[in-house]
CSV table of C-alpha atoms and ligand atoms in Angstrom, one decimal:
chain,number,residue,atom,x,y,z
A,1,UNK,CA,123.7,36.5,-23.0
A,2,UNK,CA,122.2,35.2,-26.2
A,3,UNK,CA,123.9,31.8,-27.5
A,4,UNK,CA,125.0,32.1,-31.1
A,5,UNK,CA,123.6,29.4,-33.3
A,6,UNK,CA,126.5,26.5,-32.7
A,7,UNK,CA,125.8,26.4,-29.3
A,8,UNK,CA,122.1,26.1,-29.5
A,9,UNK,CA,122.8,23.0,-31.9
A,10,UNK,CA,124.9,21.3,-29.7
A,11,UNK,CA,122.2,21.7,-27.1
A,12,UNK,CA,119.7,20.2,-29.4
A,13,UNK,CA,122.0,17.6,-30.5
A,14,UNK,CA,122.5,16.5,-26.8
A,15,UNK,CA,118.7,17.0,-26.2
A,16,UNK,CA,117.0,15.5,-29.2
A,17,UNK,CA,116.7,11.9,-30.1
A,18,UNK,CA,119.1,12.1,-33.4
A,19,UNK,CA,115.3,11.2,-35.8
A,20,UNK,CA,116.9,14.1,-38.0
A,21,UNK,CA,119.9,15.3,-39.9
A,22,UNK,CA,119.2,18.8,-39.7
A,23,UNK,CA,120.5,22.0,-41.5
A,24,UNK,CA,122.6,23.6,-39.4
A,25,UNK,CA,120.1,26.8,-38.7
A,26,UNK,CA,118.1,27.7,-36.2
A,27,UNK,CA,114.7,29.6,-36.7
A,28,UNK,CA,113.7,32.9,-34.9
A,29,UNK,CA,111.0,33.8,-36.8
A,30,UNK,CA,109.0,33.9,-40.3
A,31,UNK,CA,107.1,36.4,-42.4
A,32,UNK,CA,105.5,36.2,-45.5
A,33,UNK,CA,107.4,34.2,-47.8
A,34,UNK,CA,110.5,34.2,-45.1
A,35,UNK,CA,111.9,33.0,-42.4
A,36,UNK,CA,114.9,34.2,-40.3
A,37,UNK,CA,117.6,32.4,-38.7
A,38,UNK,CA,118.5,34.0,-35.0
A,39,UNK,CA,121.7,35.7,-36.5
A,40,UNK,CA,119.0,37.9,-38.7
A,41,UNK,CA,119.7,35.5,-42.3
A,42,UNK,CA,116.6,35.8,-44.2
A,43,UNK,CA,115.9,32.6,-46.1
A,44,UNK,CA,113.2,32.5,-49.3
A,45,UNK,CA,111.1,29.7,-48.2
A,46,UNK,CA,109.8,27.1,-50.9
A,47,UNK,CA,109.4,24.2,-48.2
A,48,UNK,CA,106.0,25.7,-46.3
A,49,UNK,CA,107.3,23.3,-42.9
A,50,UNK,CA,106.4,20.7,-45.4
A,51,UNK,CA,103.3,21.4,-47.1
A,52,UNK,CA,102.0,23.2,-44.2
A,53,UNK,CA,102.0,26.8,-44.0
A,54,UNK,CA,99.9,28.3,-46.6
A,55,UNK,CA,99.0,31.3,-45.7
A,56,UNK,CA,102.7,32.5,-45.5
A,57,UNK,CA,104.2,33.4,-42.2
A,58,UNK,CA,102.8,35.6,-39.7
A,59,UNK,CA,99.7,36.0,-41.0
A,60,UNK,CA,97.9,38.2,-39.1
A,61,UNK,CA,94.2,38.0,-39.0
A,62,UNK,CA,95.1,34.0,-38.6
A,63,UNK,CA,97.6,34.8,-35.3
A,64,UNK,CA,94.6,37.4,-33.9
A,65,UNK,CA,92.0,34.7,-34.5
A,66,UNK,CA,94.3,31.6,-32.2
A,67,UNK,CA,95.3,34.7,-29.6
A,68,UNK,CA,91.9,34.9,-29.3
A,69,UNK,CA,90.7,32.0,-28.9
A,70,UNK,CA,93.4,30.9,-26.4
A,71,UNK,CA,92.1,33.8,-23.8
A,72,UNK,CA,88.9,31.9,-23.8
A,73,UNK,CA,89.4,28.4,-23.8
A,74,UNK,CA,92.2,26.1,-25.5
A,75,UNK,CA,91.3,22.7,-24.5
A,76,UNK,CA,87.8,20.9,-23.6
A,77,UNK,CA,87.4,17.1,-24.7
A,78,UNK,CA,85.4,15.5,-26.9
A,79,UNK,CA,82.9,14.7,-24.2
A,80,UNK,CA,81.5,17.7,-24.6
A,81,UNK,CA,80.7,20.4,-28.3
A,82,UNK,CA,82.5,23.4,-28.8
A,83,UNK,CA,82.1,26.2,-31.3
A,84,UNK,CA,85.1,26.1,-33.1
A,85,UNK,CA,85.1,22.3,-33.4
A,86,UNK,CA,81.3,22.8,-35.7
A,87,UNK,CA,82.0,25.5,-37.6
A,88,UNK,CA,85.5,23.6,-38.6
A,89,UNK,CA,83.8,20.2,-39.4
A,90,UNK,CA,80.8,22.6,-41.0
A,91,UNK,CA,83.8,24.3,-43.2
A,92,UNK,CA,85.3,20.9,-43.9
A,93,UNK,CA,82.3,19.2,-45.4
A,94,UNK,CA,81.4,22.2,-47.7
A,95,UNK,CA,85.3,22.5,-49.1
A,96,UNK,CA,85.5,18.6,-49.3
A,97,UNK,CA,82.0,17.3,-50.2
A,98,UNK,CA,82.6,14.8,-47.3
A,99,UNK,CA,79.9,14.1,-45.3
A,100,UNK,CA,81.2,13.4,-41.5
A,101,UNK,CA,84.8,14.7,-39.7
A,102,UNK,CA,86.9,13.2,-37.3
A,103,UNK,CA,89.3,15.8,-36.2
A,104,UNK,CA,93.1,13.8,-35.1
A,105,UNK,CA,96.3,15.8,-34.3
A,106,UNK,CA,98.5,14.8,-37.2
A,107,UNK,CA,98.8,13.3,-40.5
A,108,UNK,CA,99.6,9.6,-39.3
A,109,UNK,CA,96.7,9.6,-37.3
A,110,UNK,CA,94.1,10.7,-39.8
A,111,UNK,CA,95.5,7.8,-42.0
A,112,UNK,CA,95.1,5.1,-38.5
A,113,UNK,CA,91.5,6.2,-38.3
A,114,UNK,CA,90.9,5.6,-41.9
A,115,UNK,CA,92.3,2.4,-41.8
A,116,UNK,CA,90.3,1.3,-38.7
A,117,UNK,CA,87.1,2.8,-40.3
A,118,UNK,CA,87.8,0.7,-43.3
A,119,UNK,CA,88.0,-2.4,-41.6
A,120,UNK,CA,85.2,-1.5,-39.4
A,121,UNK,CA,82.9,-1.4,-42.4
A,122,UNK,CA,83.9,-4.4,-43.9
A,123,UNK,CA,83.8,-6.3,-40.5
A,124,UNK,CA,80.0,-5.0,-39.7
A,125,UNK,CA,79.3,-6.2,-43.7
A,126,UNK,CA,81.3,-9.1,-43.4
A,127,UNK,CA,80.9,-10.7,-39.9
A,128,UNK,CA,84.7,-11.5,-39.6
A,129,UNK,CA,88.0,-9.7,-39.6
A,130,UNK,CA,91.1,-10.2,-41.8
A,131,UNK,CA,90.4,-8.1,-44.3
A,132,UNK,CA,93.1,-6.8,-46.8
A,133,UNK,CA,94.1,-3.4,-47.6
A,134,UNK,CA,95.9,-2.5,-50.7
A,135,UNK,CA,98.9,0.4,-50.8
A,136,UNK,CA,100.9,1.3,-53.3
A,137,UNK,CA,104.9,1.3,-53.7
A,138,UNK,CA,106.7,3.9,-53.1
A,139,UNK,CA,103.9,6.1,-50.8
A,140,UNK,CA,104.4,7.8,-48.0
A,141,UNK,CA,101.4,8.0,-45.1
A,142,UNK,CA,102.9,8.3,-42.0
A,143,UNK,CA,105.2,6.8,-39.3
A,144,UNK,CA,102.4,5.6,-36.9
A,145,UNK,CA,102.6,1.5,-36.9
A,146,UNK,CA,99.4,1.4,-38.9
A,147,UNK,CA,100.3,4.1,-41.4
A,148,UNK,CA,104.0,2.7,-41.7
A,149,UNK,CA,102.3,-0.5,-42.7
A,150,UNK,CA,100.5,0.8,-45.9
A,151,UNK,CA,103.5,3.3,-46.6
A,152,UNK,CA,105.7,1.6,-49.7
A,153,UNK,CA,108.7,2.5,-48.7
A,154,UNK,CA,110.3,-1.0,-47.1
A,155,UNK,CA,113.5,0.9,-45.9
A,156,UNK,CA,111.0,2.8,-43.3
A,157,UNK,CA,109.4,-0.4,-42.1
A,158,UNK,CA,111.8,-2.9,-42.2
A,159,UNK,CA,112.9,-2.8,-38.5
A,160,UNK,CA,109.4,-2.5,-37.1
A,161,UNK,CA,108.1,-5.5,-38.7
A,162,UNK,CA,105.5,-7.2,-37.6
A,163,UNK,CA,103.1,-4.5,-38.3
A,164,UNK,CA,99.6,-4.7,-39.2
A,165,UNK,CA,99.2,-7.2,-41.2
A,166,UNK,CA,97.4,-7.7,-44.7
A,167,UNK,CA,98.8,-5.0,-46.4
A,168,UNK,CA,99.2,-5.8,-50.5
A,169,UNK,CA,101.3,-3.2,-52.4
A,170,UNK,CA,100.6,-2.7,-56.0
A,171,UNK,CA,102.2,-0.1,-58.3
A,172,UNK,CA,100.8,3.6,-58.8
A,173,UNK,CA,99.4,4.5,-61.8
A,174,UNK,CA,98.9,0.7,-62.9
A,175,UNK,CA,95.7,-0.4,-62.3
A,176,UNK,CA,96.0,-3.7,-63.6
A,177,UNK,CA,98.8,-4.4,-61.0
A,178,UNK,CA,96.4,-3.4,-58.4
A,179,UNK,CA,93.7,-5.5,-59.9
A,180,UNK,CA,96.4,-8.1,-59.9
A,181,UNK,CA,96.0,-8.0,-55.8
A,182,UNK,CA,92.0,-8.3,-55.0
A,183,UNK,CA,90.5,-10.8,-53.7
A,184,UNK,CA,87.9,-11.4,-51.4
A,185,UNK,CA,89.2,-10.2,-48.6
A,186,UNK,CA,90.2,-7.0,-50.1
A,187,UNK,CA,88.2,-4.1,-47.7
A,188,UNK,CA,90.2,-0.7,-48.8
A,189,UNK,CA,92.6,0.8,-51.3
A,190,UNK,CA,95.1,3.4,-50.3
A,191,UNK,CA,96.9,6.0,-52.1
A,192,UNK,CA,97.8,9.3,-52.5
A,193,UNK,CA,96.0,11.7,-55.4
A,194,UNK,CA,99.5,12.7,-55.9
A,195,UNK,CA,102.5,10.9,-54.7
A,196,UNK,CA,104.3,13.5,-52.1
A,197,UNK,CA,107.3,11.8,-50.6
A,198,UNK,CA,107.6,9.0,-53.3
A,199,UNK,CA,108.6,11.5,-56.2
A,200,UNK,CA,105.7,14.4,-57.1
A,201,UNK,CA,103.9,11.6,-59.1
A,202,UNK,CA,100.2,12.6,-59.8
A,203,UNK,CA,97.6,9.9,-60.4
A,204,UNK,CA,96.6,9.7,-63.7
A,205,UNK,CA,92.9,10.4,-64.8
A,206,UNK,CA,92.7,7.1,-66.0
A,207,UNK,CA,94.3,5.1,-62.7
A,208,UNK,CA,91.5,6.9,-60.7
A,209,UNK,CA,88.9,6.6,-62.6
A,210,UNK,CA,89.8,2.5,-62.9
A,211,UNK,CA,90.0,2.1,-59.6
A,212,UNK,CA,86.9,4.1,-58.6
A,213,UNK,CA,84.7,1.7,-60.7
A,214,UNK,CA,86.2,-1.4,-59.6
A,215,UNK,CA,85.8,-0.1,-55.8
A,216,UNK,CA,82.3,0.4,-57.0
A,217,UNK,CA,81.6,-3.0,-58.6
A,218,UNK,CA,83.1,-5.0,-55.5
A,219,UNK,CA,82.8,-3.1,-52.7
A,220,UNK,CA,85.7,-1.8,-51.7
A,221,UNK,CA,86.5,1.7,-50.0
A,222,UNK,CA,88.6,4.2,-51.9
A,223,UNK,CA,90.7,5.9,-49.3
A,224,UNK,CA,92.9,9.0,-50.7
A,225,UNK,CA,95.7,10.6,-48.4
A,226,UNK,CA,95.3,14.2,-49.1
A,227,UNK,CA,97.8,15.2,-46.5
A,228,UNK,CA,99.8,17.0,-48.5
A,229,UNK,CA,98.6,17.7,-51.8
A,230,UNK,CA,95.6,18.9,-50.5
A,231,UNK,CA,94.2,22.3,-48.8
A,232,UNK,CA,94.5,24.2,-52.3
A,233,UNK,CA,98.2,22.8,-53.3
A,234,UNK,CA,96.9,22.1,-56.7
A,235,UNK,CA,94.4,24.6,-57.3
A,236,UNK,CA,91.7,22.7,-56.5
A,237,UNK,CA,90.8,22.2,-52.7
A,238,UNK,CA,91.4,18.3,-52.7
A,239,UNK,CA,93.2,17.3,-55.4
A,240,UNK,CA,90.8,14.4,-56.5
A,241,UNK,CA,88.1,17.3,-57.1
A,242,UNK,CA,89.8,17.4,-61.0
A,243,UNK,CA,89.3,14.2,-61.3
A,244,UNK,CA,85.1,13.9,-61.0
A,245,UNK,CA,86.0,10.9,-58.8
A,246,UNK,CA,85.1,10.9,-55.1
A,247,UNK,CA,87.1,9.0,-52.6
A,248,UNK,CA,85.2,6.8,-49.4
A,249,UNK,CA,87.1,8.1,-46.9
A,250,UNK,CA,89.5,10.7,-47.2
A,251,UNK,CA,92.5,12.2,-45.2
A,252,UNK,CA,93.4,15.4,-44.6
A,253,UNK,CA,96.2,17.3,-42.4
A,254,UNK,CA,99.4,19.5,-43.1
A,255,UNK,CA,98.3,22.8,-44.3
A,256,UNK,CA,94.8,22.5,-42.9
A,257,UNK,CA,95.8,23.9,-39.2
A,258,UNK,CA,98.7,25.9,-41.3
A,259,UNK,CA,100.7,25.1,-38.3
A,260,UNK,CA,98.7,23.9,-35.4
A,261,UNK,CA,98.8,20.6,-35.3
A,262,UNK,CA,95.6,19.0,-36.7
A,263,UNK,CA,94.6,16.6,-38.9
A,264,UNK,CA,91.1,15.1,-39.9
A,265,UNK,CA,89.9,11.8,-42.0
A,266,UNK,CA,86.3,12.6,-43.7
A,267,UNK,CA,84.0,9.9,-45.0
A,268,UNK,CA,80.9,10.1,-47.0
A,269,UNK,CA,77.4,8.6,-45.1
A,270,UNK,CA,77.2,5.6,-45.9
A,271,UNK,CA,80.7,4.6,-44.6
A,272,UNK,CA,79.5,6.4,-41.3
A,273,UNK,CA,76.5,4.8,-41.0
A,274,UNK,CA,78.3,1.2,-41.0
A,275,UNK,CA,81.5,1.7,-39.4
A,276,UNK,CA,82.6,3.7,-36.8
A,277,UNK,CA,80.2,4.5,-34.0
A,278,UNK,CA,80.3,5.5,-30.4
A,279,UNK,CA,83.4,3.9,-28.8
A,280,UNK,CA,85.6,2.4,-31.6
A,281,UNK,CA,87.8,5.5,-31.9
A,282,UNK,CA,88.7,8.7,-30.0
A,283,UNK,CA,91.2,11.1,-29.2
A,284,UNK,CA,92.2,13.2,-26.0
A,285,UNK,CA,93.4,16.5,-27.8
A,286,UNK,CA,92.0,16.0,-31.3
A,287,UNK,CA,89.1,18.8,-32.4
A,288,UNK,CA,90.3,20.8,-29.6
A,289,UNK,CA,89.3,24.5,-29.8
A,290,UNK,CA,92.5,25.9,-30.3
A,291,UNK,CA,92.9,23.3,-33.0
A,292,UNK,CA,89.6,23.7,-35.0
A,293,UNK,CA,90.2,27.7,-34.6
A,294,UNK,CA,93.0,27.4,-36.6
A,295,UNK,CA,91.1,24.8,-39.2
A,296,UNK,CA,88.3,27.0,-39.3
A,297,UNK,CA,89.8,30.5,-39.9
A,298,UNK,CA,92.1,28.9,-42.9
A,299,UNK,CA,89.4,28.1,-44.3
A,300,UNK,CA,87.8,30.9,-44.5
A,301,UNK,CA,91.2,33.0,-45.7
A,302,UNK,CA,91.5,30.7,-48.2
A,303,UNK,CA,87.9,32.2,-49.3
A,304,UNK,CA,88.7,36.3,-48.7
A,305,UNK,CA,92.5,35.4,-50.2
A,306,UNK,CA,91.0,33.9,-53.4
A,307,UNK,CA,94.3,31.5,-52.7
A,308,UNK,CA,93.0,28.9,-55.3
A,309,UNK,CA,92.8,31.8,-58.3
A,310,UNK,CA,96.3,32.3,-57.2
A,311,UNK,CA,97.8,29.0,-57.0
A,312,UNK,CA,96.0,28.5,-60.4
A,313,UNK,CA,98.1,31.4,-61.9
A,314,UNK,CA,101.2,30.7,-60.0
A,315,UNK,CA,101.3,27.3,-60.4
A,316,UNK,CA,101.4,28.0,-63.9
A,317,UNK,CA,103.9,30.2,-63.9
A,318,UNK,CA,106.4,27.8,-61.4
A,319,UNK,CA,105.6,25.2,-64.3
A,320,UNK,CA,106.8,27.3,-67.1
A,321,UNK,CA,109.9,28.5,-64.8
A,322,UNK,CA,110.7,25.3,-64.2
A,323,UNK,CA,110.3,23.8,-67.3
A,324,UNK,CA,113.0,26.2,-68.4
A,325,UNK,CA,115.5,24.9,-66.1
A,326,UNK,CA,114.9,21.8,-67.0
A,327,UNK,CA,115.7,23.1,-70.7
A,328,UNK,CA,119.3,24.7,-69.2
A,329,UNK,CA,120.4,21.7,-66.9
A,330,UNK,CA,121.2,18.6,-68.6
A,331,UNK,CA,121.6,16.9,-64.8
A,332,UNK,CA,117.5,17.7,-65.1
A,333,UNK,CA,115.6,14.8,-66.0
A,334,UNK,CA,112.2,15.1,-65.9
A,335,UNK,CA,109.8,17.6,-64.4
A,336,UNK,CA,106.5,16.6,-62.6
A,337,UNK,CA,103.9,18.2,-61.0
A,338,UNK,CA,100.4,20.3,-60.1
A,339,UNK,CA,99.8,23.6,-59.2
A,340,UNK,CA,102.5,24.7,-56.1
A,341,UNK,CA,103.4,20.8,-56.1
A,342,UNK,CA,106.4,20.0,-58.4
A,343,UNK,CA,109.1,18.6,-58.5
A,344,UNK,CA,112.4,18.1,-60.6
A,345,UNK,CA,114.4,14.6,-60.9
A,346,UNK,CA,118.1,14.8,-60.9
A,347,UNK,CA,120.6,12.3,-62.5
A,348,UNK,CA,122.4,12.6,-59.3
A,349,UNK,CA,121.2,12.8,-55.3
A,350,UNK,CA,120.1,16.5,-55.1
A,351,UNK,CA,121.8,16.8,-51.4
A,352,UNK,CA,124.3,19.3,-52.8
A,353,UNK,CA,122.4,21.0,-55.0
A,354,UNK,CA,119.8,22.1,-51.8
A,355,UNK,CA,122.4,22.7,-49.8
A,356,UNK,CA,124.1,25.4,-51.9
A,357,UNK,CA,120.3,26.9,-52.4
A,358,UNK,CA,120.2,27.2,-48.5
A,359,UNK,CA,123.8,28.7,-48.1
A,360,UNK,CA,122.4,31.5,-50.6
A,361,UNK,CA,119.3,31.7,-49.1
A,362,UNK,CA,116.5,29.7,-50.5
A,363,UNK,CA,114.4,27.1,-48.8
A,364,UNK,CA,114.4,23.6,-50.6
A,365,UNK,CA,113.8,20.2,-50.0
A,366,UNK,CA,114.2,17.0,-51.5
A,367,UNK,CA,111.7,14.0,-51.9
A,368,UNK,CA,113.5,10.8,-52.9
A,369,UNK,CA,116.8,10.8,-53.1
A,370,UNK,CA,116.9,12.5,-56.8
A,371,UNK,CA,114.2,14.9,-56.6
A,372,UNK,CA,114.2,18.6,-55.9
A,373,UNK,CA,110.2,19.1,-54.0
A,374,UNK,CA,108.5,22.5,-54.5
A,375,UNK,CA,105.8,22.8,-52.5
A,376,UNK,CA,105.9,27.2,-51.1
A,377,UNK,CA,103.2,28.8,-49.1
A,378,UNK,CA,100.6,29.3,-51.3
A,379,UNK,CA,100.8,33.5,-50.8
A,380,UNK,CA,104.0,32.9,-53.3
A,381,UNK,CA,104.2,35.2,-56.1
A,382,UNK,CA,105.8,35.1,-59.7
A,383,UNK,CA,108.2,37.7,-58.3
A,384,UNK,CA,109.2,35.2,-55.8
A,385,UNK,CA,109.1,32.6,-58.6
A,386,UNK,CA,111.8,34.7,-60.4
A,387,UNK,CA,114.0,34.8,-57.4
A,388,UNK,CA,113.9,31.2,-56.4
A,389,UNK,CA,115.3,30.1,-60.3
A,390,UNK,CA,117.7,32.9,-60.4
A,391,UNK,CA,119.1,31.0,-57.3
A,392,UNK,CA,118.5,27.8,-58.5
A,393,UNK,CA,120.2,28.4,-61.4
A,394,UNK,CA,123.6,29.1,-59.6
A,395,UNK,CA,123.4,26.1,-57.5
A,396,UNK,CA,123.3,23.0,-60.3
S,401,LIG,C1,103.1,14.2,-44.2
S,401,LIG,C2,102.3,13.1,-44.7
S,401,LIG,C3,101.7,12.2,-43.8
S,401,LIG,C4,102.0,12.1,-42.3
S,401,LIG,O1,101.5,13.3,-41.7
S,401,LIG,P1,102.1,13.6,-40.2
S,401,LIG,O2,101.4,14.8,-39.8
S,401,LIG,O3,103.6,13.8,-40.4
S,401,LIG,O4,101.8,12.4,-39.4
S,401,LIG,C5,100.8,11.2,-44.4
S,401,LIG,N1,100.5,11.2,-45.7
S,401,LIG,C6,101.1,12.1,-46.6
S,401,LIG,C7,100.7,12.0,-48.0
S,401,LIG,C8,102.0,13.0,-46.1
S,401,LIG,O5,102.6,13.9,-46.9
């Protein structure tokens, strides 16, 4: 007999390492812009997984194209090509203007390779080690001990200290406090085009275009996490592509496998050419075929879906949604965002708030303490829009 949802979360709970506290549902399956919990709930989903699932749930030609692929093979290594692995890193360069892919099986792990292929170049130009790397407070990158170290968030590092060391944090969006932190030894700065985790912040035009030119001037490699506000979220297909400035390295992961787990840092030539070469990094499962199917056939639904016209549209329609209940809710403080990447800051922790949106059925998640995230699939429409503020409404 089926166990009813209690009993399948005391099984976790006895089960799991307790990483998570976790709404009290548990998923059967998704569609579209839903999920379903096993007792048949249906749930309007403006979470994605995270960032992840753009396409919406259960998208077909996406399912056909991984059931195919895992009747023919699932897993080589990287000893050896496969198909799917070049026409992903083919697809990858075009939408990115990257030159060369490494293809990881997370987020945390795209930002680790980043980091060693930034220290790789300034040790070949150098001729020593010790290089610094500069973060910013209040980012998020990953809980990977490398990753963790340049994440600016000391409440997720504290008990793991030492980790890599030379890590400098400055504040976003002030250059002159990141200027503040070069010196010689400075090989990379690291930062997110748009600060997920940390708050929605978006870099301004100005930050990135600041930093770009002193990277420029001394040397220094521009590495920008796209993880999650890239793969369309803004309307663009990497976020920095508004900004007509082009990052060094770049990473890339969340919605880019729209649920397989994959991953990828990108770098232009010349980084390649003078830092990582044949045995300085690798990977057991990363750029499997399974893996790169999934990379590659986003990509190209992102193309027939015309997904960045949409999020264009519907982006702007969220903003102007949202904007409004920021008008109606004096507990609203401030509104942020791009594209299907907003958020709204509370006066107050926004616990509550989400949890009364889930018990009536809609999806939402916080970032921060006071800060209500919305980051839907990308497939989301203004009717959908409508529905999630009608809730939303009810639940300040
Ligand atoms: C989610 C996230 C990561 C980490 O990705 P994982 O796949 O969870 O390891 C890194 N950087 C940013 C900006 C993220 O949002």
């Amino acid at each position: 007999m089926d166990m009813n949802m209690k009993e399948y979360i005391d099984e976790a709970e006895a089960a799991l390492l307790h990483t998570y506290n976790r709404y009290q549902i548990v998923w059967d399956r998704g569609d579209g812009m839903y999920l379903y919990d096993i007792e048949g709930k249906k749930y309007l989903d403006f979470v994605a997984g995270i960032a992840v699932f753009a396409l919406g749930y259960n998208h077909k030609a996406y399912n056909d194209a991984l059931k195919a692929q895992i009747d023919k093979v699932i897993h080589t290594s990287n000893y050896y090509y496969n198909i799917p692995a070049i026409e992903a890193a083919k697809k990858m360069k075009k939408i990115s203007g990257m030159d060369r892919v490494f293809f990881t099986n997370s987020g945390a792990e795209a930002v680790e390779g980043a980091i060693k292929a930034a220290r790789k170049y300034a040790f070949l130009r150098d001729g020593h080690t010790d290089h610094e790397i500069i973060a910013m407070n209040h980012s998020f990158h990953g809980r990977t001990m490398g990753a963790l170290a340049v994440t600016g968030n000391p409440h997720y590092r504290e008990a793991f200290e030492p980790l890599i060391g030379n890590i400098k944090f400055a504040d976003f969006n002030d250059f002159e406090s990141v200027k503040a932190q070069v010196t010689d030894k400075t090989c990379a700065i690291i930062f997110e085009t748009i600060q997920g985790e940390g708050g929605i912040y978006p870099a301004t035009e100005e930050f990135m275009k600041n930093i770009r030119a002193l990277c420029d001037e001394k040397d220094i490699l521009l590495i920008l996490d796209e993880i999650q506000c890239g793969m369309g979220r803004t309307g663009m297909m990497y976020a920095w592509q508004r900004y007509g400035v082009k990052p060094d390295i770049m990473t890339t992961a969340k919605a880019v496998g729209c649920g397989i787990p994959v991953g990828a840092f990108l770098m232009t030539e010349n980084v390649a050419k003078q830092s990582l070469t044949s045995g300085d990094h690798g990977t057991t499962y990363g750029g499997n075929p399974l893996a790169c199917t999934a990379v590659s056939k986003v990509i190209d639904l992102f193309e027939e879906m015309d997904l960045l016209k949409t999020v264009e549209e519907t982006g702007a329609y969220l903003y102007e949604k949202l904007e409004e209940i920021t008008a109606r809710h004096d507990c609203v403080k401030a509104h942020r965002g791009v594209g299907l990447m907003q958020g709204l800051e509370c006066d107050c922790p926004v616990g509550d708030i989400i949890n009364r949106a889930v018990e009536k059925g809609l999806l939402l998640i916080n970032a921060g303490t006071n800060i209500i995230r919305f980051i839907p699939p990308l497939i989301v429409s203004k009717q959908d829009i409508d529905d999630m503020t009608a809730i939303l409404d009810t639940c300040f």
